[in-house]
């Protein structure tokens, strides 16, 4: 299964032409020692001996390369050589410490019968332990000079030749150095000597390990598409006729890497041998997701066919260097801002880039993006089109999911930006129709808890055979929701039980009904009389009492209606006046006054059950609240762009008071709160350093108010207590 998987992925390797040449020795073994498992350097034509790296596989190019590691890194590399019928697997780890960087890796290779190797089959493995140490001075300024590295390798090989198994093992050492010139930060130089050690011995013959001396340089320019340009020279120092790697050719390699896209790097290179001239062009790319990194390289070889080098790396744990941690999180925030920009949310993107520039004023990429955003925002119509498209899409999605209120809000926000947008207008009209249907069900929704409570009481009464009480509870439910199927079904069960009770119990119910009638509790008396009638349909006295109860209830209702009608009439007149005021203020653009009147209208309409009469007022109120929310949101954005973050935060709070579902205001409030918390914390530190501890404590508490998770402010408050 593993072999099939490796064949499907088409992995890795090699960086030296003619790697498997076999003409000069009796047993041509697997030349695993010359494989380059590093797709970064192999895609640039050679070994990249001057490149510092986070990855463990780079130590096979130069053991000193691991001085670039600042976190624990795990690497996996896979390879298959179709023509050579060989596979190659690599796994490695890198552990940076204060004492230096340590690494461990394992390589396993298998090969089958082929014309490429003079063996029937075999396997080889290398276990490597790496250590590197960097050199720097800290006085008067921190200066990085480079570092030195060493790799200890245990090599094991098993061959099958003419049904004979041959085994051999030995040890080897790689030593490398990388030098940074203090006055030339863009250049680094590297050198490495590989495979210092004993020979591999098969039967009575010994074969020298392939030994190479490599030197090279790299030029880096982060501000120009993260450019890296390398030149390497690799010299074969092996002189014995009996060597595993028989080619005597030394070669140059030239390559480069550029990143036109933020986290995507492109690489290419060329290899130039002393005898043949240009022998191979290489290419590759890398995707850096910060914690995860994927690299690919294509390296063509005349004898081994093209190889596809793939690697996957994962970085985790704390940073050894605070500078690298700073760069890591700077890149995280930068990518978040770029994502906002790509989504068309230019305000959020601009805030993000400004936050970066507050901490890192020289960040050229953030400055460039802000300039682009300013050009876009100068053309308001272009920005409005982007936002309108977004609002209409979200409105359609909300309508599909049945969220009419959310759809109404999104359509209204689109209409606020373009008052003639017919899609938004039609959408609002459609949502208003849905709203009318919603209002017919409003009474049931308001009394949902009451319905559930009374249904439970009815069930309990039914269980205790108190059918009158059960019937009373079910009547309460049906008075609220006449179509409640559960209550109707339960009522029919209660009636069936009442029809089967004994005559003694019926007489007791009748006597209780009469007492209720005498104390003028006609509504409850009617329920008891009706229960008696269910059990004894022929009792004329019950009919008479029922008739009298209904007459009494009707008279009392008329009196109550006369009193209530007068109040409702007065309320209607008052609401009519308030509505005129509210609409007038709305048309004059005095939205705050209009909101107060519409809110008062809603309260009075609910109190006197006039909601249906003044249904339009609720839509007016929603429209105005959305407009006010949008207005305060835009004020907040403008204040934030001017650097007045505290005032901006207050505007976002007001925007959310008018419309708690304003997503843009929510996002900005969350982001701006962090900035406001930071401002108050900085003010607090200034006051603290001046000795004004009381005002400093107030500032730190304000910082926590805006960002309760700000640990620095908490610690300062604790220190001041």
XYZ file of C-alpha atoms in Angstrom:
721
model
C 0.000 0.000 0.000
C 2.844 2.384 0.868
C 4.604 1.695 -2.436
C 1.404 2.342 -4.414
C 0.919 5.581 -2.525
C 4.476 6.661 -3.242
C 4.070 5.821 -6.922
C 0.858 7.884 -7.092
C 2.418 10.941 -5.459
C 5.446 10.679 -7.807
C 7.947 12.031 -5.325
C 11.354 13.048 -5.101
C 14.807 13.591 -5.947
C 18.271 13.937 -6.979
C 20.298 16.907 -7.885
C 23.365 15.471 -9.620
C 23.519 14.360 -13.278
C 24.699 10.798 -14.001
C 24.107 9.876 -10.385
C 23.780 6.164 -11.053
C 26.723 5.600 -13.435
C 28.096 2.088 -12.924
C 30.782 1.301 -15.481
C 33.853 1.451 -13.236
C 33.178 -1.036 -10.488
C 32.114 -4.580 -9.886
C 29.080 -4.046 -7.659
C 27.197 -0.867 -8.485
C 25.374 0.023 -5.258
C 22.554 2.489 -4.687
C 24.174 5.973 -4.606
C 21.879 7.198 -1.855
C 24.564 9.425 -0.396
C 24.302 11.904 -3.271
C 20.527 12.330 -3.292
C 19.326 15.845 -2.493
C 16.029 15.609 -0.554
C 15.674 19.397 -0.535
C 13.193 20.500 -3.268
C 14.006 24.153 -2.537
C 17.681 23.936 -3.550
C 17.269 21.132 -6.140
C 14.697 23.234 -8.034
C 17.368 25.948 -8.220
C 19.845 23.642 -9.948
C 22.103 22.380 -7.171
C 22.591 22.056 -3.427
C 22.208 25.659 -2.266
C 25.055 25.357 0.247
C 24.739 29.025 1.286
C 20.993 28.869 2.057
C 19.809 28.916 5.668
C 16.605 26.938 6.225
C 13.938 26.000 8.760
C 13.727 22.489 7.277
C 15.675 19.452 8.449
C 16.259 18.097 4.921
C 18.419 21.144 4.116
C 21.253 19.706 6.256
C 21.994 17.241 3.411
C 23.047 20.282 1.391
C 24.966 21.872 4.275
C 24.780 20.917 7.985
C 25.164 24.607 8.855
C 21.874 25.449 7.077
C 19.921 24.568 10.241
C 21.147 27.762 11.940
C 18.080 29.280 10.257
C 15.671 27.118 12.346
C 13.687 28.899 15.070
C 10.911 26.375 15.802
C 10.542 22.619 15.995
C 10.015 21.336 12.445
C 8.939 17.932 11.123
C 9.611 17.110 7.447
C 8.457 14.315 5.150
C 9.884 13.671 1.688
C 8.930 10.899 -0.741
C 10.419 9.850 -4.094
C 10.286 7.269 -6.842
C 12.592 6.827 -9.823
C 10.520 5.150 -12.574
C 13.467 4.229 -14.801
C 15.617 3.007 -11.936
C 12.711 1.182 -10.233
C 13.872 2.778 -7.003
C 11.995 4.477 -4.151
C 13.256 6.969 -1.631
C 11.662 8.037 1.675
C 12.855 10.668 4.131
C 11.597 11.809 7.537
C 13.372 14.340 9.729
C 13.039 16.666 12.720
C 14.763 19.883 13.762
C 14.979 21.067 17.397
C 16.341 24.581 18.038
C 17.688 25.196 21.574
C 19.717 27.843 23.368
C 22.739 25.521 23.083
C 22.417 25.190 19.313
C 20.158 23.408 16.847
C 19.803 19.631 16.862
C 18.306 17.467 14.150
C 17.600 13.818 13.476
C 16.584 12.166 10.216
C 16.168 8.782 8.562
C 16.402 7.866 4.887
C 15.230 4.575 3.395
C 15.775 3.524 -0.217
C 14.734 0.379 -2.092
C 15.572 -0.671 -5.663
C 14.647 -3.690 -7.800
C 16.253 -5.535 -10.714
C 17.024 -3.181 -13.598
C 19.669 -2.295 -16.140
C 20.348 0.896 -14.332
C 22.060 -0.854 -11.422
C 24.192 -3.999 -11.718
C 22.228 -5.674 -8.927
C 19.016 -7.646 -8.747
C 17.580 -5.724 -5.815
C 18.626 -4.006 -2.641
C 17.988 -1.415 0.030
C 19.909 1.312 1.782
C 19.337 3.490 4.803
C 20.993 6.462 6.443
C 20.487 7.632 10.033
C 21.755 11.141 10.622
C 22.308 13.281 13.698
C 22.944 16.977 13.028
C 24.162 19.853 15.188
C 24.679 23.497 14.250
C 25.738 26.588 16.156
C 25.435 30.184 15.048
C 27.903 32.980 15.726
C 26.810 36.458 16.748
C 27.904 39.291 18.986
C 25.566 41.505 20.953
C 27.756 44.474 21.914
C 27.375 47.273 20.925
C 24.772 45.966 18.431
C 23.592 42.457 17.723
C 25.490 41.194 14.661
C 24.944 37.808 13.024
C 28.056 36.256 11.443
C 26.698 32.852 10.365
C 27.374 29.421 11.808
C 28.937 25.998 11.567
C 27.294 22.581 11.376
C 28.214 18.921 11.482
C 26.261 15.760 10.568
C 27.105 12.242 11.756
C 25.711 9.549 9.447
C 25.337 5.804 9.853
C 25.042 4.095 6.449
C 23.697 0.566 5.934
C 23.279 -1.230 2.596
C 21.976 -4.634 1.509
C 22.475 -5.918 -2.080
C 21.319 -9.056 -3.885
C 23.691 -10.060 -6.715
C 23.313 -13.409 -8.494
C 21.326 -14.838 -5.572
C 24.008 -13.667 -3.150
C 23.233 -11.196 -0.391
C 25.910 -8.638 0.362
C 25.762 -6.378 3.424
C 27.885 -3.449 4.420
C 27.793 -0.594 6.932
C 29.952 2.424 7.677
C 29.886 5.909 9.153
C 30.487 9.300 7.567
C 30.614 12.962 8.510
C 29.517 16.167 6.745
C 31.007 19.492 7.854
C 29.700 22.851 6.654
C 29.838 26.561 7.328
C 27.721 29.585 6.340
C 29.181 33.088 6.620
C 27.335 36.415 6.726
C 29.394 39.509 6.042
C 28.537 42.211 8.642
C 28.532 45.033 6.091
C 26.623 43.087 3.428
C 23.341 41.771 4.812
C 22.119 40.653 1.379
C 24.980 38.211 0.735
C 25.813 34.896 2.404
C 28.557 32.419 1.597
C 28.649 28.701 2.276
C 30.982 25.721 2.041
C 30.562 22.036 2.859
C 32.583 18.854 2.647
C 30.380 15.754 2.387
C 30.985 12.083 3.241
C 34.224 12.154 5.173
C 34.586 8.591 6.425
C 35.409 4.959 5.828
C 34.567 2.899 2.767
C 31.768 0.411 2.147
C 33.205 -3.109 1.995
C 31.628 -5.981 0.012
C 33.369 -9.356 0.382
C 37.030 -8.485 -0.167
C 36.531 -5.228 -2.072
C 36.185 -1.743 -0.619
C 34.459 1.157 -2.329
C 35.202 4.741 -1.467
C 32.323 6.984 -0.401
C 31.473 9.818 -2.848
C 33.183 12.926 -1.479
C 32.301 16.415 -2.680
C 33.508 19.864 -1.774
C 30.861 22.497 -2.492
C 31.081 26.271 -2.214
C 28.441 28.857 -3.051
C 26.855 32.228 -2.423
C 23.315 33.611 -2.242
C 21.973 37.110 -2.780
C 18.664 37.904 -0.989
C 16.362 40.907 -1.406
C 13.114 40.651 0.576
C 11.741 43.942 -0.728
C 11.977 42.784 -4.341
C 9.541 39.862 -4.542
C 11.550 38.042 -1.850
C 14.306 37.389 -4.410
C 16.981 34.739 -3.827
C 19.734 34.116 -6.382
C 22.325 31.361 -5.828
C 25.558 30.188 -7.450
C 27.211 26.884 -6.418
C 30.333 25.022 -7.476
C 30.564 21.292 -6.646
C 33.953 19.547 -6.951
C 34.325 15.758 -6.830
C 37.361 15.015 -4.627
C 37.050 11.211 -4.933
C 40.132 9.828 -6.728
C 39.865 6.064 -6.177
C 38.983 3.763 -9.066
C 36.729 1.829 -6.693
C 34.226 4.406 -5.617
C 30.497 4.113 -5.269
C 29.848 7.238 -7.264
C 32.113 6.853 -10.274
C 31.494 10.095 -12.165
C 34.447 12.470 -11.981
C 32.465 15.414 -13.336
C 32.268 18.560 -11.244
C 29.633 21.155 -12.003
C 28.312 24.684 -11.488
C 24.677 25.482 -10.691
C 22.831 28.802 -10.947
C 19.267 29.389 -9.744
C 16.775 31.872 -8.350
C 13.520 32.172 -6.381
C 10.881 34.915 -6.568
C 7.502 35.410 -4.850
C 5.095 37.410 -7.004
C 2.230 36.214 -4.773
C 2.410 36.573 -1.011
C 2.766 32.916 0.071
C 3.694 31.324 -3.269
C 7.327 31.080 -4.434
C 8.553 30.140 -7.920
C 12.022 28.645 -8.500
C 14.182 27.732 -11.457
C 17.808 26.824 -12.085
C 20.383 25.404 -14.470
C 23.213 22.901 -13.997
C 26.449 23.323 -15.981
C 28.976 20.471 -16.082
C 32.629 20.932 -17.030
C 32.450 18.371 -19.840
C 28.965 18.823 -21.315
C 28.068 22.413 -20.521
C 24.371 22.990 -19.754
C 22.983 19.572 -18.810
C 19.691 20.259 -17.002
C 17.094 22.943 -16.383
C 15.174 22.662 -13.105
C 12.026 24.293 -11.822
C 9.709 24.195 -8.821
C 7.476 26.112 -6.457
C 6.647 26.375 -2.768
C 3.482 27.195 -0.806
C 4.078 28.690 2.636
C 1.063 28.573 4.993
C 3.335 29.550 7.901
C 2.874 26.423 10.029
C 2.564 24.136 6.999
C 4.898 24.324 4.004
C 4.693 22.404 0.737
C 7.540 22.353 -1.813
C 7.844 20.800 -5.261
C 10.767 20.454 -7.689
C 11.174 18.906 -11.119
C 14.755 17.813 -11.835
C 15.408 16.120 -15.217
C 18.232 13.571 -15.591
C 19.340 11.872 -18.752
C 19.939 8.493 -17.145
C 17.338 8.451 -14.375
C 14.534 10.279 -16.196
C 12.773 13.213 -14.585
C 12.162 13.178 -10.853
C 9.349 14.931 -9.014
C 10.499 16.090 -5.590
C 7.748 16.679 -3.039
C 7.990 17.646 0.617
C 5.580 18.521 3.417
C 6.778 20.359 6.538
C 5.047 21.302 9.782
C 6.409 23.851 12.284
C 5.167 24.035 15.859
C 6.124 25.183 19.349
C 7.608 28.430 20.595
C 10.032 30.579 18.648
C 13.648 30.569 19.700
C 14.052 34.115 18.382
C 11.705 36.957 19.371
C 12.469 38.582 16.012
C 11.230 35.539 14.134
C 8.094 35.484 16.295
C 7.523 39.137 15.410
C 7.963 38.403 11.695
C 5.636 35.390 11.936
C 2.755 37.304 13.529
C 3.346 40.306 11.307
C 2.844 38.012 8.318
C -0.322 36.567 9.918
C -1.910 40.014 10.326
C -0.754 41.071 6.877
C -2.426 38.042 5.255
C -5.660 38.722 7.166
C -5.689 42.282 5.840
C -4.946 41.052 2.305
C -7.884 38.621 2.572
C -10.166 41.539 3.571
C -8.867 43.460 0.561
C -9.476 40.534 -1.807
C -13.053 40.187 -0.480
C -13.686 43.851 -1.274
C -13.920 44.883 2.408
C -11.608 47.837 1.932
C -12.394 49.546 5.254
C -11.420 46.456 7.273
C -8.353 45.974 5.085
C -7.241 49.564 5.590
C -7.634 49.296 9.361
C -5.580 46.079 9.296
C -2.765 47.618 7.260
C -2.738 50.722 9.473
C -2.416 48.521 12.553
C 0.638 46.896 10.962
C 2.187 50.282 10.140
C 1.696 51.466 13.727
C 4.004 48.676 14.877
C 6.175 48.433 11.751
C 6.172 51.851 10.009
C 8.507 50.697 7.238
C 6.326 47.823 5.994
C 6.322 48.638 2.270
C 3.665 46.082 1.279
C 1.133 47.575 3.750
C 1.881 51.073 2.479
C 1.292 49.873 -1.078
C -2.060 48.311 -0.203
C -3.241 51.441 1.607
C -2.411 53.510 -1.485
C -4.453 51.098 -3.613
C -7.395 51.247 -1.187
C -7.326 55.051 -1.154
C -7.528 55.068 -4.959
C -10.478 52.666 -4.869
C -12.343 54.587 -2.166
C -11.895 57.815 -4.117
C -14.255 56.228 -6.616
C -17.239 55.799 -4.278
C -19.407 54.190 -6.921
C -16.956 51.325 -7.356
C -16.950 50.700 -3.622
C -20.738 51.003 -3.443
C -21.215 48.460 -6.244
C -19.073 45.951 -4.366
C -21.001 46.455 -1.132
C -24.420 46.426 -2.858
C -23.585 43.150 -4.578
C -22.559 41.689 -1.236
C -25.741 42.893 0.536
C -28.045 41.596 -2.222
C -26.344 38.198 -2.180
C -26.664 37.941 1.612
C -30.303 39.074 1.405
C -31.131 36.345 -1.125
C -29.419 33.739 1.041
C -31.338 34.901 4.121
C -34.652 34.835 2.208
C -33.947 31.290 0.978
C -33.284 30.130 4.529
C -36.543 31.715 5.716
C -34.936 34.564 7.684
C -37.174 37.353 6.390
C -36.001 39.918 8.947
C -32.336 39.427 8.084
C -33.161 39.580 4.380
C -35.030 42.835 5.006
C -31.985 44.307 6.743
C -29.618 43.337 3.905
C -31.981 44.735 1.235
C -32.289 47.954 3.234
C -28.503 48.348 3.482
C -28.264 47.908 -0.291
C -31.001 50.525 -0.745
C -29.168 52.925 1.573
C -26.233 52.863 -0.856
C -28.407 52.996 -4.001
C -31.908 54.410 -3.452
C -32.999 53.456 -7.002
C -31.925 49.808 -6.858
C -35.036 47.944 -8.020
C -33.751 44.573 -6.792
C -33.513 45.925 -3.256
C -36.945 47.586 -3.536
C -38.628 44.430 -4.827
C -36.911 42.413 -2.141
C -38.187 44.747 0.579
C -41.752 44.538 -0.792
C -41.551 40.757 -0.801
C -40.260 40.696 2.777
C -43.089 43.038 3.856
C -45.635 40.532 2.540
C -43.909 37.840 4.531
C -43.955 40.176 7.515
C -47.738 40.504 7.364
C -48.011 36.737 7.505
C -45.655 36.808 10.429
C -47.850 39.307 12.314
C -50.876 36.999 12.094
C -48.870 34.439 14.026
C -47.388 36.969 16.437
C -49.962 36.389 19.186
C -49.191 32.691 19.255
C -45.446 33.366 19.398
C -45.823 35.852 22.233
C -47.800 33.321 24.275
C -45.689 30.301 23.385
C -44.470 29.843 26.962
C -48.003 30.204 28.270
C -49.269 27.569 25.822
C -46.536 25.136 26.847
C -47.170 25.755 30.569
C -50.935 25.259 30.280
C -50.516 22.152 28.163
C -48.359 20.694 30.922
C -50.945 21.657 33.542
C -53.694 20.050 31.464
C -51.679 16.839 31.157
C -51.070 16.763 34.918
C -54.763 17.377 35.657
C -55.779 14.682 33.183
C -53.386 12.256 34.861
C -54.978 13.055 38.253
C -58.484 12.608 36.736
C -59.273 16.292 37.330
C -60.951 16.593 33.952
C -62.578 19.940 34.692
C -59.199 21.481 35.437
C -57.734 19.825 32.324
C -60.579 21.252 30.247
C -59.993 24.699 31.745
C -56.280 24.635 30.824
C -56.994 23.429 27.295
C -59.565 26.210 26.820
C -56.877 28.768 27.693
C -54.676 27.302 24.930
C -57.484 27.265 22.344
C -58.411 30.866 23.133
C -54.857 31.829 22.138
C -54.380 29.401 19.240
C -57.669 28.131 17.814
C -55.810 25.821 15.414
C -53.689 24.064 18.017
C -54.119 20.420 17.006
C -52.571 19.033 20.169
C -55.012 20.951 22.390
C -57.967 19.902 20.227
C -56.965 16.249 20.432
C -56.471 16.477 24.197
C -59.857 18.207 24.596
C -61.630 15.363 22.813
C -59.976 12.897 25.198
C -61.122 14.957 28.188
C -64.694 15.070 26.859
C -64.705 11.294 26.393
C -63.630 10.814 30.004
C -66.270 13.295 31.244
C -68.984 11.402 29.402
C -68.116 8.267 31.411
C -68.041 9.640 34.981
C -70.600 8.440 37.587
C -73.852 10.252 38.512
C -72.532 11.059 42.011
C -69.527 12.871 40.568
C -71.785 14.675 38.072
C -73.981 15.961 40.909
C -70.877 17.218 42.732
C -69.694 19.074 39.613
C -73.197 20.559 39.175
C -73.261 21.838 42.787
C -69.856 23.472 42.346
C -71.065 25.128 39.123
C -74.109 26.564 40.914
C -71.908 28.015 43.674
C -69.678 29.657 41.064
C -72.769 31.100 39.374
C -74.009 32.511 42.693
C -70.739 34.323 43.363
C -70.921 35.735 39.804
C -67.952 33.774 38.441
C -69.914 33.108 35.277
C -66.997 32.119 33.011
C -65.782 29.297 35.278
C -69.377 28.287 36.118
C -70.094 27.930 32.387
C -67.158 25.539 31.988
C -68.453 23.327 34.832
C -72.027 23.338 33.496
C -70.742 22.360 30.047
C -68.824 19.487 31.625
C -72.003 18.266 33.350
C -73.838 18.490 30.015
C -71.237 16.270 28.344
C -71.852 13.577 30.966
C -75.700 14.095 31.134
C -76.937 15.553 27.837
C -80.646 15.300 28.904
C -80.529 17.639 31.921
C -82.720 20.669 31.164
C -81.606 22.560 34.298
C -78.052 22.524 33.011
C -79.190 24.026 29.694
C -80.938 26.820 31.597
C -77.845 27.615 33.661
C -75.660 27.595 30.567
C -77.995 30.057 28.838
C -78.004 32.359 31.893
C -74.216 32.194 32.178
C -73.751 33.218 28.562
C -76.200 36.121 28.950
C -74.376 37.373 32.042
C -71.000 37.061 30.339
C -72.303 38.937 27.306
C -73.602 41.835 29.432
C -70.349 42.122 31.367
C -68.386 41.995 28.115
C -70.407 44.868 26.655
C -69.722 47.014 29.698
C -66.059 46.191 29.544
C -65.991 46.767 25.819
C -67.544 50.208 26.265
C -64.815 51.172 28.742
C -62.057 49.561 26.677
C -63.425 50.951 23.432
C -63.152 54.473 24.786
C -59.512 53.877 25.741
C -58.745 52.276 22.398
C -60.417 55.152 20.575
C -58.298 57.673 22.472
C -55.193 55.567 21.853
C -55.947 55.456 18.111
C -56.223 59.237 17.965
C -52.965 59.669 19.881
C -51.184 57.092 17.755
C -52.399 58.830 14.621
C -50.832 62.087 15.789
C -47.592 60.352 16.754
C -47.472 58.667 13.359
C -47.820 62.031 11.597
C -44.990 63.449 13.722
C -42.781 60.389 13.152
C -43.264 60.351 9.381
C -42.667 64.101 9.205
C -39.392 63.813 11.094
C -38.412 60.881 8.879
C -39.061 62.824 5.675
C -37.126 65.824 7.065
C -34.159 63.595 7.764
C -34.459 64.003 11.551
C -34.069 60.278 12.095
C -33.325 60.281 15.846
C -36.622 62.086 16.637
C -38.481 59.809 14.225
C -37.114 56.695 15.981
C -38.361 57.866 19.390
C -41.885 58.449 18.067
C -42.004 55.135 16.192
C -40.853 53.307 19.324
C -43.611 54.976 21.357
C -46.148 53.994 18.678
C -45.050 50.372 18.920
C -45.394 50.296 22.711
C -48.891 51.826 22.676
C -50.044 49.630 19.765
C -49.028 46.492 21.648
C -50.668 47.718 24.853
C -54.048 48.335 23.201
C -53.829 45.435 20.735
C -53.562 47.758 17.749
C -50.488 46.146 16.208
C -52.276 45.278 12.962
C -53.560 48.856 12.640
C -50.048 50.274 12.858
C -48.060 47.452 11.225
C -46.269 49.854 8.869
C -44.735 51.682 11.826
C -42.626 48.624 12.690
C -41.155 48.612 9.157
C -40.522 52.352 9.298
C -38.760 51.791 12.603
C -36.572 49.021 11.174
C -35.668 51.108 8.136
C -34.713 54.123 10.247
C -32.752 52.012 12.723
C -30.821 50.465 9.845
C -30.133 53.887 8.352
C -28.989 55.311 11.680
C -26.845 52.241 12.237
C -25.268 52.728 8.794
C -24.724 56.458 9.452
C -22.987 55.871 12.785
C -21.007 53.027 11.234
C -19.700 55.349 8.485
C -18.885 58.001 11.111
C -16.950 55.388 13.027
C -15.050 54.352 9.915
C -14.158 57.964 9.120
C -12.964 58.567 12.685
C -10.936 55.330 12.595
C -9.280 56.401 9.340
C -8.347 59.706 11.006
C -6.776 57.817 13.899
C -9.491 58.879 16.403
C -10.093 55.328 17.518
C -11.767 56.084 20.878
C -14.471 58.234 19.250
C -14.783 55.629 16.480
C -15.454 52.905 19.039
C -18.322 54.934 20.541
C -19.865 55.395 17.089
C -19.735 51.630 16.457
C -21.458 51.073 19.821
C -24.285 53.423 18.787
C -24.515 51.671 15.408
C -24.979 48.343 17.181
C -27.602 49.817 19.540
C -29.695 50.764 16.514
C -29.033 47.486 14.703
C -27.435 44.694 16.801
C -27.128 42.568 13.653
C -24.981 45.063 11.735
C -22.147 42.674 10.799
C -19.813 45.406 9.591
C -20.256 47.389 12.815
C -19.690 44.245 14.872
C -16.445 43.450 13.063
C -15.173 47.020 13.270
C -16.148 47.319 16.930
C -14.215 44.144 17.749
C -11.148 45.354 15.847
C -11.295 48.948 17.055
C -11.804 47.826 20.659
C -8.349 46.240 20.520
C -6.872 49.540 19.332
C -8.767 51.563 21.955
C -7.621 49.149 24.657
C -4.063 49.597 23.391
C -4.394 53.419 23.441
C -5.686 53.442 27.032
C -2.934 51.028 28.042
C -0.279 53.284 26.513
C -1.809 56.326 28.281
C -1.792 54.340 31.496
C 1.904 53.477 31.088
C 2.777 57.143 30.485
C 0.886 58.161 33.649
C 2.458 55.288 35.581
C 5.959 56.337 34.564
C 5.127 59.902 35.684
C 3.991 58.611 39.086
C 0.293 59.467 38.551
C -0.907 56.057 39.759
C -4.574 56.974 40.257
C -5.114 58.160 36.687
C -2.913 55.323 35.423
C -5.191 52.813 37.176
C -8.227 54.462 35.555
C -6.601 54.191 32.136
C -5.741 50.511 32.662
C -9.337 49.804 33.715
C -10.593 51.546 30.577
C -8.221 49.339 28.577
C -9.783 46.240 30.145
C -13.268 47.585 29.470
C -12.569 47.549 25.736
C -10.480 44.370 25.762
C -11.102 42.162 28.850
C -8.425 39.708 27.635
C -5.579 42.270 27.720
C -3.189 40.657 30.208
C -0.783 43.624 30.370
C -3.524 45.907 31.737
C -4.584 43.255 34.282
C -1.017 42.912 35.531
C -0.599 46.685 35.909
C -3.860 46.945 37.877
C -2.690 44.157 40.175
C 0.646 45.929 40.629
C -1.108 49.195 41.562
C -3.417 47.578 44.115
